[in-house]
């Protein structure tokens, strides 16, 4: 894995003024993936928006980790449903175009 795309958890937590254990707990819930390289822990840059959203949920809105887990699960379900709806709408448009011709 390209180390340019990794952010050291210590630095990330220092910047956001949070405890390292918060990221560890997110990992324990399966919400983020921690990458260990050379005895140090990192997260992939693609995960940063998700982690920052979870930081806001936890620290600003006081939502516990179980709540964050439930919210993440529901947001993923909504995303899948939205993708399915878009695919169905595209199929319907194709069907309607064939009916017109």
Phi, psi and omega in degrees: 000141181287120183288347176293336182265012181247144177243129179292130183299320179303313181292319179299314181292323177297315180298317183272358179056050177232166178281145177299331183296336178297315179295320178299317179294320176300321177296318180298327178277356181079018183272335175221162178246125176266133179250128180254124177223130178049047176062023176232154184256139182224161167236152179283145182300332179296337182275349187303313179300321179294314180297317180295324176296318179291327175297315179297318179300316185283309188275324181273318184260357177061036178271130182286172185296326177296320177294318178298319178300315179296316179298315180299318179298315180294320178296321176296319178298317179299318179298316178297315179298321178296319177296318178296319179297315179298316179297319180293319178297321178295318178296320180296318177300317178297317179297315180296322179295321179291327179291325181289321182288000000 
